[in-house]
Coordinates of C-alpha atoms (C1' of nucleotides) in Angstrom, one line a residue:
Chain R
X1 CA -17.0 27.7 12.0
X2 CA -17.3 26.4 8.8
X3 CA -15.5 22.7 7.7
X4 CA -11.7 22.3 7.4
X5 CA -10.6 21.9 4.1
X6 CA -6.5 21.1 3.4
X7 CA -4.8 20.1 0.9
X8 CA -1.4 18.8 -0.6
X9 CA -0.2 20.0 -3.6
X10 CA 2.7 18.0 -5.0
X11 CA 4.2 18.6 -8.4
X12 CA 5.1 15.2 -10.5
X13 CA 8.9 15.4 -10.3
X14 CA 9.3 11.2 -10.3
X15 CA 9.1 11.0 -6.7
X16 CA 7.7 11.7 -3.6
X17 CA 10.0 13.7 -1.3
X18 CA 9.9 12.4 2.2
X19 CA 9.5 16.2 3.4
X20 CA 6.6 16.3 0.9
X21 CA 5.0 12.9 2.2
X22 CA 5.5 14.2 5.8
X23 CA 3.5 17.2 4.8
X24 CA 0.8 14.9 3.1
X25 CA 0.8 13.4 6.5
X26 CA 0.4 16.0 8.8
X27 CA -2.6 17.4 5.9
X28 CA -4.0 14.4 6.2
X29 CA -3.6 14.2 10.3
X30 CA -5.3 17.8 10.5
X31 CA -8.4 16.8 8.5
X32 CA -9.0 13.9 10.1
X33 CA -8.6 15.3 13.6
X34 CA -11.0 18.1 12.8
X35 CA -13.2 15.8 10.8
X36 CA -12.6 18.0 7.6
X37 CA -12.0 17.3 3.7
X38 CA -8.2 16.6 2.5
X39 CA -7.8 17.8 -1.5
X40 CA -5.2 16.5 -3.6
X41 CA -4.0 18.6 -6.7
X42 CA -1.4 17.9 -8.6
X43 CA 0.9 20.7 -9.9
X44 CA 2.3 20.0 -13.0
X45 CA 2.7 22.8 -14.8
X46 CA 6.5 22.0 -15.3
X47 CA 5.9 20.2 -18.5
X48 CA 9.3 18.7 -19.4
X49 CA 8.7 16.6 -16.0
X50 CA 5.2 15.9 -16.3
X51 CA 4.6 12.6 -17.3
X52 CA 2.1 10.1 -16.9
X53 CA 4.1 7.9 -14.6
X54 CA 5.4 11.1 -12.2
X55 CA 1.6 11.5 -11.6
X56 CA 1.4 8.0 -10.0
X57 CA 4.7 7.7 -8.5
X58 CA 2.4 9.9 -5.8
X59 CA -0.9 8.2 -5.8
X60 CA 1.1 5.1 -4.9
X61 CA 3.4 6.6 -2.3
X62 CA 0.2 7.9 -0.6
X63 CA -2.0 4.8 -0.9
X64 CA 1.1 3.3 0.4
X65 CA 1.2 5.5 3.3
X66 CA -2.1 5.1 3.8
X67 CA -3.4 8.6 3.6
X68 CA -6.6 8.5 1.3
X69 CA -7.8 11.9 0.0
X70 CA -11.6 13.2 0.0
X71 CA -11.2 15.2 -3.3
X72 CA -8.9 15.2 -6.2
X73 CA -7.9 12.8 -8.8
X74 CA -8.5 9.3 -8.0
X75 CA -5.2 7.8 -9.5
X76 CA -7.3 5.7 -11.8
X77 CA -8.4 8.1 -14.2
X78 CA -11.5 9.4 -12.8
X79 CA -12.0 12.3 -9.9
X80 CA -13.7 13.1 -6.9
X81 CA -14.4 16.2 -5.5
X82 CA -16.7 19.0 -7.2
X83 CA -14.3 22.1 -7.4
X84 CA -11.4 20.6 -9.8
X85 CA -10.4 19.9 -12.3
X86 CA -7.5 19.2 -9.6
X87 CA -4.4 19.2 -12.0
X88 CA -3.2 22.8 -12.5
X89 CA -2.4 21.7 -16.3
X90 CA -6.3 21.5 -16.6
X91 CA -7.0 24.9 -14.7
X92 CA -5.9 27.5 -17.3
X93 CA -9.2 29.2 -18.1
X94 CA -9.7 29.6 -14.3
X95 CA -6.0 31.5 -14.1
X96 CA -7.0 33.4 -16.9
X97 CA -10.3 34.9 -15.5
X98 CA -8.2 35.7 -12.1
X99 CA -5.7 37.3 -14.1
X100 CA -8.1 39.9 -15.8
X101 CA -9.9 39.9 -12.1
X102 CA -7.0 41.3 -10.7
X103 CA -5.7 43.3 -14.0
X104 CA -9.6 45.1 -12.8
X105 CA -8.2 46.3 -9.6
X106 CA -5.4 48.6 -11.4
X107 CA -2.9 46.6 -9.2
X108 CA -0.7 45.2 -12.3
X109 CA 1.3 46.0 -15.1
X110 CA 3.0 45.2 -17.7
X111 CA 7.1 45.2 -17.7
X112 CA 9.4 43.9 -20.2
X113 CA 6.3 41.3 -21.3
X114 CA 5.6 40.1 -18.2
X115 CA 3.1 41.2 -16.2
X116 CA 3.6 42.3 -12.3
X117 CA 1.4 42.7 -9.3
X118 CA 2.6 45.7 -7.3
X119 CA 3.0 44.8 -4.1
X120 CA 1.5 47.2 -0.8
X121 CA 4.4 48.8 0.5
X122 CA 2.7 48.1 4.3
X123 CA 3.8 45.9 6.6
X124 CA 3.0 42.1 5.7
X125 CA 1.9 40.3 8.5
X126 CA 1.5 36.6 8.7
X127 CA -0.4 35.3 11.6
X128 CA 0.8 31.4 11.4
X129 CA -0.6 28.6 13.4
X130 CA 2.6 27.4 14.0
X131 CA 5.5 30.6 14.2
X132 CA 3.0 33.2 15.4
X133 CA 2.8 36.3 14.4
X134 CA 5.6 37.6 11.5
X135 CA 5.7 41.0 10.5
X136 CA 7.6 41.7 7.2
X137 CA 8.6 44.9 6.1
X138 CA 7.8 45.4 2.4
X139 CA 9.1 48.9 1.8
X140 CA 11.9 47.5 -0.1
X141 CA 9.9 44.4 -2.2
X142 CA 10.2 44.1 -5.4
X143 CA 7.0 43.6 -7.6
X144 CA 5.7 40.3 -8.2
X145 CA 6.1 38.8 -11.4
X146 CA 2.5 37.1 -11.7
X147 CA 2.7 36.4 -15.3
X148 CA 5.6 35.4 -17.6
X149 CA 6.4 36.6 -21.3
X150 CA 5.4 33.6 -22.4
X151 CA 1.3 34.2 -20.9
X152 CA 1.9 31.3 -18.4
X153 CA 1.2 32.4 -14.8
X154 CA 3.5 32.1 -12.4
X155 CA 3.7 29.3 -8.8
X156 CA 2.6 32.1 -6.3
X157 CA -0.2 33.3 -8.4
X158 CA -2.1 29.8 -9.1
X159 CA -1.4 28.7 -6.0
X160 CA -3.4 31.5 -4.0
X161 CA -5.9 30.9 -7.2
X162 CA -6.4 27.0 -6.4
X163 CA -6.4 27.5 -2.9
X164 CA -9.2 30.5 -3.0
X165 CA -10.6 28.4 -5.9
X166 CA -10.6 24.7 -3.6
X167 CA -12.3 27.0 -0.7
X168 CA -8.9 25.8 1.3
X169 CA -9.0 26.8 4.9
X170 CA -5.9 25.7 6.4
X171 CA -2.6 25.9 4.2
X172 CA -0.3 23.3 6.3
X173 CA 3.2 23.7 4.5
X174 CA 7.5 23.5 4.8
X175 CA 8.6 26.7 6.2
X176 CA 10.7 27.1 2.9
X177 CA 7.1 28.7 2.4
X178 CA 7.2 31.0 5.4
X179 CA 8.9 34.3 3.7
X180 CA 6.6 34.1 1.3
X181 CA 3.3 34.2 2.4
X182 CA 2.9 37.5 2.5
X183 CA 2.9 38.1 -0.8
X184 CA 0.0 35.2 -1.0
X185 CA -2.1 37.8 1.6
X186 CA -1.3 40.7 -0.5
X187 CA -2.6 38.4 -3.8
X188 CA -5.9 37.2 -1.5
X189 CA -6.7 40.4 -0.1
X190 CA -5.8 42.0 -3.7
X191 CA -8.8 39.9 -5.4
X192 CA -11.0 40.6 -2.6
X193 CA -10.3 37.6 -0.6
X194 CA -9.8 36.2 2.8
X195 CA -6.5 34.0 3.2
X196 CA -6.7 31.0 4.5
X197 CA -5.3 30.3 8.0
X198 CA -1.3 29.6 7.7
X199 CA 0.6 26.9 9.8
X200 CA 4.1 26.5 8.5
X201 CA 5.9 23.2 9.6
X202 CA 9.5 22.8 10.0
X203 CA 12.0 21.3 7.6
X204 CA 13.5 17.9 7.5
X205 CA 17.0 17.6 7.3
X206 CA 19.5 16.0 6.0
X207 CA 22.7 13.7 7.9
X208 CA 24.4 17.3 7.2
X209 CA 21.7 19.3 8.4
X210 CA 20.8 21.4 5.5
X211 CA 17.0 20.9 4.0
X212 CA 16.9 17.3 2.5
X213 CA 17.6 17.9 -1.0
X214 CA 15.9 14.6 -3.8
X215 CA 19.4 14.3 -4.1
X216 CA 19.8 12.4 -0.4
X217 CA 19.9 9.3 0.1
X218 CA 16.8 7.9 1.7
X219 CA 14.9 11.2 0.3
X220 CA 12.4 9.1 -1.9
X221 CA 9.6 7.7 0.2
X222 CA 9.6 4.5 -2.4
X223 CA 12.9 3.9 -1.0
X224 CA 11.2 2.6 2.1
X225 CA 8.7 0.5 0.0
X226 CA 12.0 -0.9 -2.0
X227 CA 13.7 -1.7 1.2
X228 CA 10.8 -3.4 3.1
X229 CA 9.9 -1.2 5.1
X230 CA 6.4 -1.5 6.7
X231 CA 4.0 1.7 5.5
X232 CA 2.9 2.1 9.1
X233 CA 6.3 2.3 10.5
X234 CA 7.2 5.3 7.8
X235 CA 4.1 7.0 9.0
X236 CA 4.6 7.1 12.4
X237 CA 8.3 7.8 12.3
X238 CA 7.2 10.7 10.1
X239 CA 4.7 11.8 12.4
X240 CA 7.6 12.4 14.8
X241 CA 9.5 14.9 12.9
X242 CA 8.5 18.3 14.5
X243 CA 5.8 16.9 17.0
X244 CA 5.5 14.8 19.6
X245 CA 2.5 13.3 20.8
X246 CA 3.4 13.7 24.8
X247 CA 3.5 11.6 27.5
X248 CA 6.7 9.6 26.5
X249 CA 5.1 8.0 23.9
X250 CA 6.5 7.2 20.5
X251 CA 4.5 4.0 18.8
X252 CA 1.1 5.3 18.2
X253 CA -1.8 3.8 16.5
X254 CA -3.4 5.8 13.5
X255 CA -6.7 6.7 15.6
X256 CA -4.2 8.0 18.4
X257 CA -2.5 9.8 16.2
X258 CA -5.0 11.1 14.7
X259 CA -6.9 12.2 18.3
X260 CA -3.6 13.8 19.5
X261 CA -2.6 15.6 16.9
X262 CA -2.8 19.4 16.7
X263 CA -1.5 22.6 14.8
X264 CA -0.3 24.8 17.8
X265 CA 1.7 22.0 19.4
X266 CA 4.1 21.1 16.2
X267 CA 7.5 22.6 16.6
X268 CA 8.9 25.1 15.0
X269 CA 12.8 23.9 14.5
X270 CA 13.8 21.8 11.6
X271 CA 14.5 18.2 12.6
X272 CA 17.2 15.6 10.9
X273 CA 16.1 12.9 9.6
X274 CA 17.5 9.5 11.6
X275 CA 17.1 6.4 9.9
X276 CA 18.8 4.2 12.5
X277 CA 15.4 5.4 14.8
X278 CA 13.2 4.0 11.8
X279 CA 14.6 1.1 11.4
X280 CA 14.5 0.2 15.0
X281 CA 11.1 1.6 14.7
X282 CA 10.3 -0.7 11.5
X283 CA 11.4 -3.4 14.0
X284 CA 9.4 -2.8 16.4
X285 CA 5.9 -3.1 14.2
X286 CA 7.4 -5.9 12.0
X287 CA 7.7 -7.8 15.3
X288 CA 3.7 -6.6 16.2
X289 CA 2.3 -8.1 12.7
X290 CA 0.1 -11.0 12.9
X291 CA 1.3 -13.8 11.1
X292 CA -1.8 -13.2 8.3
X293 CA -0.2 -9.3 8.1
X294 CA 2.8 -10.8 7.7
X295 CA 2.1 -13.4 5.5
X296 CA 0.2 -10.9 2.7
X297 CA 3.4 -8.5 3.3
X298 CA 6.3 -11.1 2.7
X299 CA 4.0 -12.6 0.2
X300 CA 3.9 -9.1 -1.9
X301 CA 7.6 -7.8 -1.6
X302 CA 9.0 -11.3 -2.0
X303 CA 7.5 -11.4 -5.6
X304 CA 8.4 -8.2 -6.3
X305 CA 11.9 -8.5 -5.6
X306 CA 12.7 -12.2 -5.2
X307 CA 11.0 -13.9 -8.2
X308 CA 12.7 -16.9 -8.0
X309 CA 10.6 -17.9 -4.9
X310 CA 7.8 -18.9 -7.4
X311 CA 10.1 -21.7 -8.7
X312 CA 10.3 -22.6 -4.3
X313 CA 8.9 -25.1 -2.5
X314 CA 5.6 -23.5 -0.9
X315 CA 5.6 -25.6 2.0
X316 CA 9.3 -25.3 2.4
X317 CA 9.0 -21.2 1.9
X318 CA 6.3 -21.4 4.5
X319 CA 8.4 -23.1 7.5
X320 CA 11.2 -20.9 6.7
X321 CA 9.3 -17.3 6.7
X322 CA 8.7 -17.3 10.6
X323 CA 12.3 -18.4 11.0
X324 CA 13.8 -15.4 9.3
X325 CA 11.2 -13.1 10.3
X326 CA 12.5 -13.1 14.1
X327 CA 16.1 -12.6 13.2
X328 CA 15.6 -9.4 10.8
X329 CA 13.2 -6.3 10.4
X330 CA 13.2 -5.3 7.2
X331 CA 11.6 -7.5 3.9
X332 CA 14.6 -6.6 2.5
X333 CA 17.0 -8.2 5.2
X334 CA 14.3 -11.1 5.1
X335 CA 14.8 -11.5 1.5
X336 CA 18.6 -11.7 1.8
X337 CA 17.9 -14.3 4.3
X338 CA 16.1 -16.3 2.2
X339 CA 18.7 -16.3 -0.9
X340 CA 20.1 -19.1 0.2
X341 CA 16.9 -21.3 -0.1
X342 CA 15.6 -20.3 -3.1
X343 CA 17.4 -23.1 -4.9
X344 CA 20.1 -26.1 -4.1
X345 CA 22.7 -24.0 -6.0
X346 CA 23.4 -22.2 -3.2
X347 CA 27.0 -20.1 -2.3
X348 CA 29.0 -20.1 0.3
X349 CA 30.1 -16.6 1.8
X350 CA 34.0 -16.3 2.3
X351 CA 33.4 -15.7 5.7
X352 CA 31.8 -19.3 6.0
X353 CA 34.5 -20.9 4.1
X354 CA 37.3 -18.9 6.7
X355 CA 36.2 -20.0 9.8
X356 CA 34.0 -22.9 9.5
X357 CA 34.5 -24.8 6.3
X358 CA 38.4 -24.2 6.2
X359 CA 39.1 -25.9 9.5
X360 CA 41.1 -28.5 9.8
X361 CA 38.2 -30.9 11.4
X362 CA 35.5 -29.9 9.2
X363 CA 35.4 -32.3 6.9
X364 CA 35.8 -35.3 9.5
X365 CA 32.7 -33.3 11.5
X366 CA 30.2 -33.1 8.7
X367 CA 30.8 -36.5 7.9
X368 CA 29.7 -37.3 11.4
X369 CA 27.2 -34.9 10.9
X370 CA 25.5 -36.3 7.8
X371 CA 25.4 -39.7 9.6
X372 CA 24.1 -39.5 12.7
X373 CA 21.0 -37.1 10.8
X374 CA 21.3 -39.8 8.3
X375 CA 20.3 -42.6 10.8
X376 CA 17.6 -41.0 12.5
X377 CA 14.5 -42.5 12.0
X378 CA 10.8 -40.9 12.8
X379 CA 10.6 -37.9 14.6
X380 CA 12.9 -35.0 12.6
X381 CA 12.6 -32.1 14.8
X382 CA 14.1 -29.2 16.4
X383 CA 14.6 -31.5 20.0
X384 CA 15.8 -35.1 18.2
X385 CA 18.1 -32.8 15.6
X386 CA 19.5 -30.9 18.3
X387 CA 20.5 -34.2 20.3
X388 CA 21.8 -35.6 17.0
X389 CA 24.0 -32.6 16.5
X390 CA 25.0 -32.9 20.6
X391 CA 26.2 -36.2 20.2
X392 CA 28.4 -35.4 17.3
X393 CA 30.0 -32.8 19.4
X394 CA 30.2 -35.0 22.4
X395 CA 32.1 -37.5 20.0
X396 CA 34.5 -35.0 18.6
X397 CA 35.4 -33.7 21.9
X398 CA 34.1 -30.6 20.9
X399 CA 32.0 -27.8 21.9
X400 CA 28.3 -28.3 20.7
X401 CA 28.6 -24.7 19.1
X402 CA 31.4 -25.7 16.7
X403 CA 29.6 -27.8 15.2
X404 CA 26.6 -25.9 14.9
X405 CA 28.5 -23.6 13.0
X406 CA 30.0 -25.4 11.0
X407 CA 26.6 -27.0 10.1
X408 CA 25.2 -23.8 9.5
X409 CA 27.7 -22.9 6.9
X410 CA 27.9 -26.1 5.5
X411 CA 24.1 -26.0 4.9
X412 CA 23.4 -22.2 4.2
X413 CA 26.8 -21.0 3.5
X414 CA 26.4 -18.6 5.7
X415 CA 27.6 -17.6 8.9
X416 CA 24.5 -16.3 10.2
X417 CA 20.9 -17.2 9.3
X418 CA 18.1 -18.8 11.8
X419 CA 18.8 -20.4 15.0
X420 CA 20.1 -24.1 13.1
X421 CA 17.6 -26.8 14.4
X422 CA 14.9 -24.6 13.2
X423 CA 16.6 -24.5 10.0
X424 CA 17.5 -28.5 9.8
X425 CA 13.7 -29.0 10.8
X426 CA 12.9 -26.9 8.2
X427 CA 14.7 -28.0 5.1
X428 CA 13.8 -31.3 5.8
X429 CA 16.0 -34.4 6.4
X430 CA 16.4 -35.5 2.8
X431 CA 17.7 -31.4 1.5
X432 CA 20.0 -31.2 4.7
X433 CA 21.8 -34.6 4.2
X434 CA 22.1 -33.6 0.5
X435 CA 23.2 -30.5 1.0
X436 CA 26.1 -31.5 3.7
X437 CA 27.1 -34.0 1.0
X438 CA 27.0 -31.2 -1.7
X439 CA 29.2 -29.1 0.9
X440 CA 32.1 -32.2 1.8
X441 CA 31.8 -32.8 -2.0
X442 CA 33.3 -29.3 -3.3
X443 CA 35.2 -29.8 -0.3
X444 CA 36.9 -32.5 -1.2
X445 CA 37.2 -31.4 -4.9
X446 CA 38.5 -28.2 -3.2
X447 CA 35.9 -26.3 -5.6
X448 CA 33.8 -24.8 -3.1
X449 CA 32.6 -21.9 -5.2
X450 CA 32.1 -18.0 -3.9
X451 CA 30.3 -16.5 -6.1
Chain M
rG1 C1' 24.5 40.9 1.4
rG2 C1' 19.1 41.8 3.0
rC3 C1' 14.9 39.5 5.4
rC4 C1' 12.6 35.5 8.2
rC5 C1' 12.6 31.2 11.5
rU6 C1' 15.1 28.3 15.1
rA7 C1' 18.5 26.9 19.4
rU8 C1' 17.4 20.9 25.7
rC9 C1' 22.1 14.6 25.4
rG10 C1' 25.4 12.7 18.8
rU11 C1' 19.9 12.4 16.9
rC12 C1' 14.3 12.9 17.7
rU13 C1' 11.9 15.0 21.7
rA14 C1' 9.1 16.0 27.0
rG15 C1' 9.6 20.0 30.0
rC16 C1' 1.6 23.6 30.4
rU17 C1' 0.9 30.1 32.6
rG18 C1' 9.4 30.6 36.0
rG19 C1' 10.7 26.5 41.8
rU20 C1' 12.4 19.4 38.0
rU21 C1' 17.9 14.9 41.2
rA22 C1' 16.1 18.2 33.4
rG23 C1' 12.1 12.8 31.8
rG24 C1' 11.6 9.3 27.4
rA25 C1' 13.3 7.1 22.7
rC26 C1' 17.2 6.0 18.9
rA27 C1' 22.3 5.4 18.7
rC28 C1' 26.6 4.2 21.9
rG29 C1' 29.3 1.3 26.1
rG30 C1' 29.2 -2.7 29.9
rC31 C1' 26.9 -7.1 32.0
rC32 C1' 23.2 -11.2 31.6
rC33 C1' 20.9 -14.7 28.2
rU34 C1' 22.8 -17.4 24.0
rC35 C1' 24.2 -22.1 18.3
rU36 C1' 25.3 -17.2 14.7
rC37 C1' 22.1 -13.0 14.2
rA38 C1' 18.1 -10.7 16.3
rA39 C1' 14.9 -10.1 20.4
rG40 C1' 14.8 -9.6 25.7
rG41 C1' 16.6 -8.1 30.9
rC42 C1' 19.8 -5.0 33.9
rC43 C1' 23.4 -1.0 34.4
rG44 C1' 26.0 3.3 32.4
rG45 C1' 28.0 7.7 29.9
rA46 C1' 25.8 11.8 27.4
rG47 C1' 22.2 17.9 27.2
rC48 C1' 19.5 23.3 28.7
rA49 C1' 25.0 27.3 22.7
rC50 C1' 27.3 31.9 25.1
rG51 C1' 26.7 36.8 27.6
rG52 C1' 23.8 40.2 29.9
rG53 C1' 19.4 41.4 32.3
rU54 C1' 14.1 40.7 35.1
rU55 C1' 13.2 37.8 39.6
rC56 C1' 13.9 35.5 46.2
rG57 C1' 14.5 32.0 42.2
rA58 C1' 15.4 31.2 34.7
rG59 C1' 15.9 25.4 30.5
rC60 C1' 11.3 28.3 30.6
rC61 C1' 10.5 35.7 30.3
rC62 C1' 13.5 40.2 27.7
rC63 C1' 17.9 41.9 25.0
rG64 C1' 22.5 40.9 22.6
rU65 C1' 26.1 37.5 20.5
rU66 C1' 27.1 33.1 18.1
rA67 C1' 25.5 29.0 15.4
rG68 C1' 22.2 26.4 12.1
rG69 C1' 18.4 26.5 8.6
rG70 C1' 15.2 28.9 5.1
rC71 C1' 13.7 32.7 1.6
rU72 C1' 15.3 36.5 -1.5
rA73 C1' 13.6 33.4 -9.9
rC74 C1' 9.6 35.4 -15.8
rC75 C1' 11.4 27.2 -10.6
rA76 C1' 7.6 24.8 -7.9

RNA sequence: GGCCCUAUCGUCUAGCUGGUUAGGACACGGCCCUCUCAAGGCCGGAGCACGGGUUCGAGCCCCGUUAGGGCUACCA
């Protein structure tokens, strides 16, 4: 048996589809597994869509995901692989010496300009990998346009091209594809050709259950990069849309993944896409990071979407990250966390100035607050701040938990954020006394500002 | 409309060649822990679409119905 070779075959359309990335994946799964090559090609034959940046809006969703390709373009200008070129845009004397290949056989002609590959009128049958064996009946097909008025060739036509071209063995695609295939066999076997072997995957779905459309929410893989999600959470959620690897397991590592997984036990039905199950899943490896991983990622997405933290305290930014990290799961959530630190300007959230900054003891509180931290002397840490904070309650009469609310609004402006001697530690004794002075101040001047 | 695929908790799924108290996960509810929020621990509700067969026995096999999805372009 000679070497799997797969490929993914994306068209530039300014994303990457989720259902396409999942296809990438399970390509990518397949040639690994069987130890053969994975081709990239790049359809763009649309050319009001193809533009330079559509092109790398998929290198960078798939270096993202982490699935590297043996041949194709190498999303820096240059290519690997010795049976490109690997844009269709680039392949048009190849179509062209197919298309008089097959005009040889007496199998086309021309109608109204176009020209037409008539189909067999015997049955078409597709043995997939996946669905098994489909018989369709072709005594009613229509032709098959293979060539438009305009000379350009059509989708099904270069694609059985590239694919006999590439020497692809295994076409692994959405079962959007399914009904079509046999018109591919009757184009292979038409040219003289053996198909490749078929396994057609099921669909993702939208909420709604109809095939996710670029129109859904969540449909673009870069919405997970944007939102902080963790690339090998996305690939392994993915991974669990129509297969499972068995034996109750769910949070697999690549080379498991890779070991496990097989054509013949994907499923056949469409599955919905559930993105309350990735983000517990994103949870569950943001919690698995080592503090280096997580370093490098907070490191990346917080530049890319907070750049105020260059103007931050570095040491400050430092204690803070492993605070926040244990309280959320996405860089997102931990960058939302962090707004509040980024400068001394902070806000305070209406919620904070409801029920913690709007009570009637608040202001005597912080006072007592800001002197008992105020008069501590060596020794600023989580155990000595707690006490401090203790006492202050114990003096008020109060529960310690009032007050370490209303600390933690006073000092964040928020109602939730890290546990709050963390925080204090954190900050440092001389920003928290300045900040509960900044807080009683608009207090007092009743100009505690929301937004 | 025609053709094709599919059908296990709300969702993702396990269930190999028929014998299971139908398993897991997310979500959900309750309790515990608790300074908010997470995390964690314990408990719980929730499913074989329906109807016929075959069989001693069907979630698993066959047929039908229903439902969902897809395809049916000189789009890709």
């Amino acid at each position: 048996m000679s070497q799997v070779r797969v490929r993914f075959a994306p068209s530039p359309t300014g994303m990457l589809h989720i259902g396409g990335a999942r296809t990438a994946l399970f390509n990518w799964l397949y040639a690994r597994h069987t130890g053969g090559k994975f081709v990239l090609r790049i359809e763009d034959t649309d050319q009001a869509r193809n533009t330079q940046e559509a092109v790398d809006v998929i290198f960078r969703g798939m270096r993202w995901l982490g699935l590297d390709w043996d041949e194709g373009p190498d999303g820096k200008g240059g290519t690997s692989g010795d049976r490109g070129p690997y844009f269709q845009s680039q392949r048009g004397d190849i179509y062209r010496r197919y298309l008089e290949k097959l005009k040889a056989t007496g199998k086309t002609y021309e109608d109204g300009g176009a020209l037409k590959f008539k189909m067999p009128k015997t049955p078409g049958v597709v043995k997939d990998l996946v669905c098994g064996e489909v018989t369709f009946d072709r005594t009613m097909e229509p032709d098959l346009v293979i060539q438009r008025k305009d000379g350009s060739p059509v989708f099904h036509f270069v694609n059985v091209v590239d694919d006999l071209e590439m020497g692809i063995t295994h076409v692994i695609r959405g079962e959007d594809h399914l009904t079509n295939t046999h018109k591919h066999i009757a184009l292979y076997e038409a040219l003289g050709a053996a198909p490749p072997q078929f396994g057609h995957i099921p669909l993702i779905l939208n909420r709604g259950g109809s095939k996710m459309s670029k129109r859904d929410e969540g449909a673009a893989l870069g919405f997970y990069e944007e939102a902080g999600y963790l690339p090998a959470a996305v690939r392994n959620y993915l991974c669990l849309l129509g297969w499972s690897p068995g034996e109750n397991q769910e949070i697999l590592p690549v080379p498991d993944l890779i070991q496990r997984f097989d054509l013949p036990n994907i499923n056949r039905s469409n599955a919905r896409f559930d993105g309350d199950k990735l983000f517990w899943m994103n949870g569950e490896y943001w919690r698995t990071l080592t503090d280096a991983e997580f370093q490098k990622f907070a490191d990346e997405y917080l530049r890319r979407t907070r750049p105020k933290v260059a103007q931050m305290d570095p040491d400050l930014l430092k204690r803070l990250l492993p605070l926040i990290r244990e309280k959320v799961r996405t860089g997102r959530e931990m960058a939302e966390w962090l707004d509040p630190y980024l400068g001394e300007e902070y806000e305070y959230s209406a919620e904070a100035k409801k029920k913690q900054l709007g009570a009637p003891e608040a202001g005597k509180w912080l006072e007592a607050l800001s002197s008992a931290l105020g008069a501590m002397g060596t020794g600023w840490d989580d155990s000595t701040i707690e006490g401090a904070c203790k006492k202050v309650a114990e003096e008020a009469g109060a529960k310690p938990a009032k007050v370490i609310h209303l600390a933690r609004a006073a000092v964040s402006g928020r109602t939730v954020g890290p546990s709050l001697f963390g925080l204090l530690t954190a900050l440092g004794k001389e920003r928290v006394l300045q900040r509960l002075e900044r807080t009683r101040r608009q207090m007092a001047e009743g100009t505690l500002v929301t937004a």
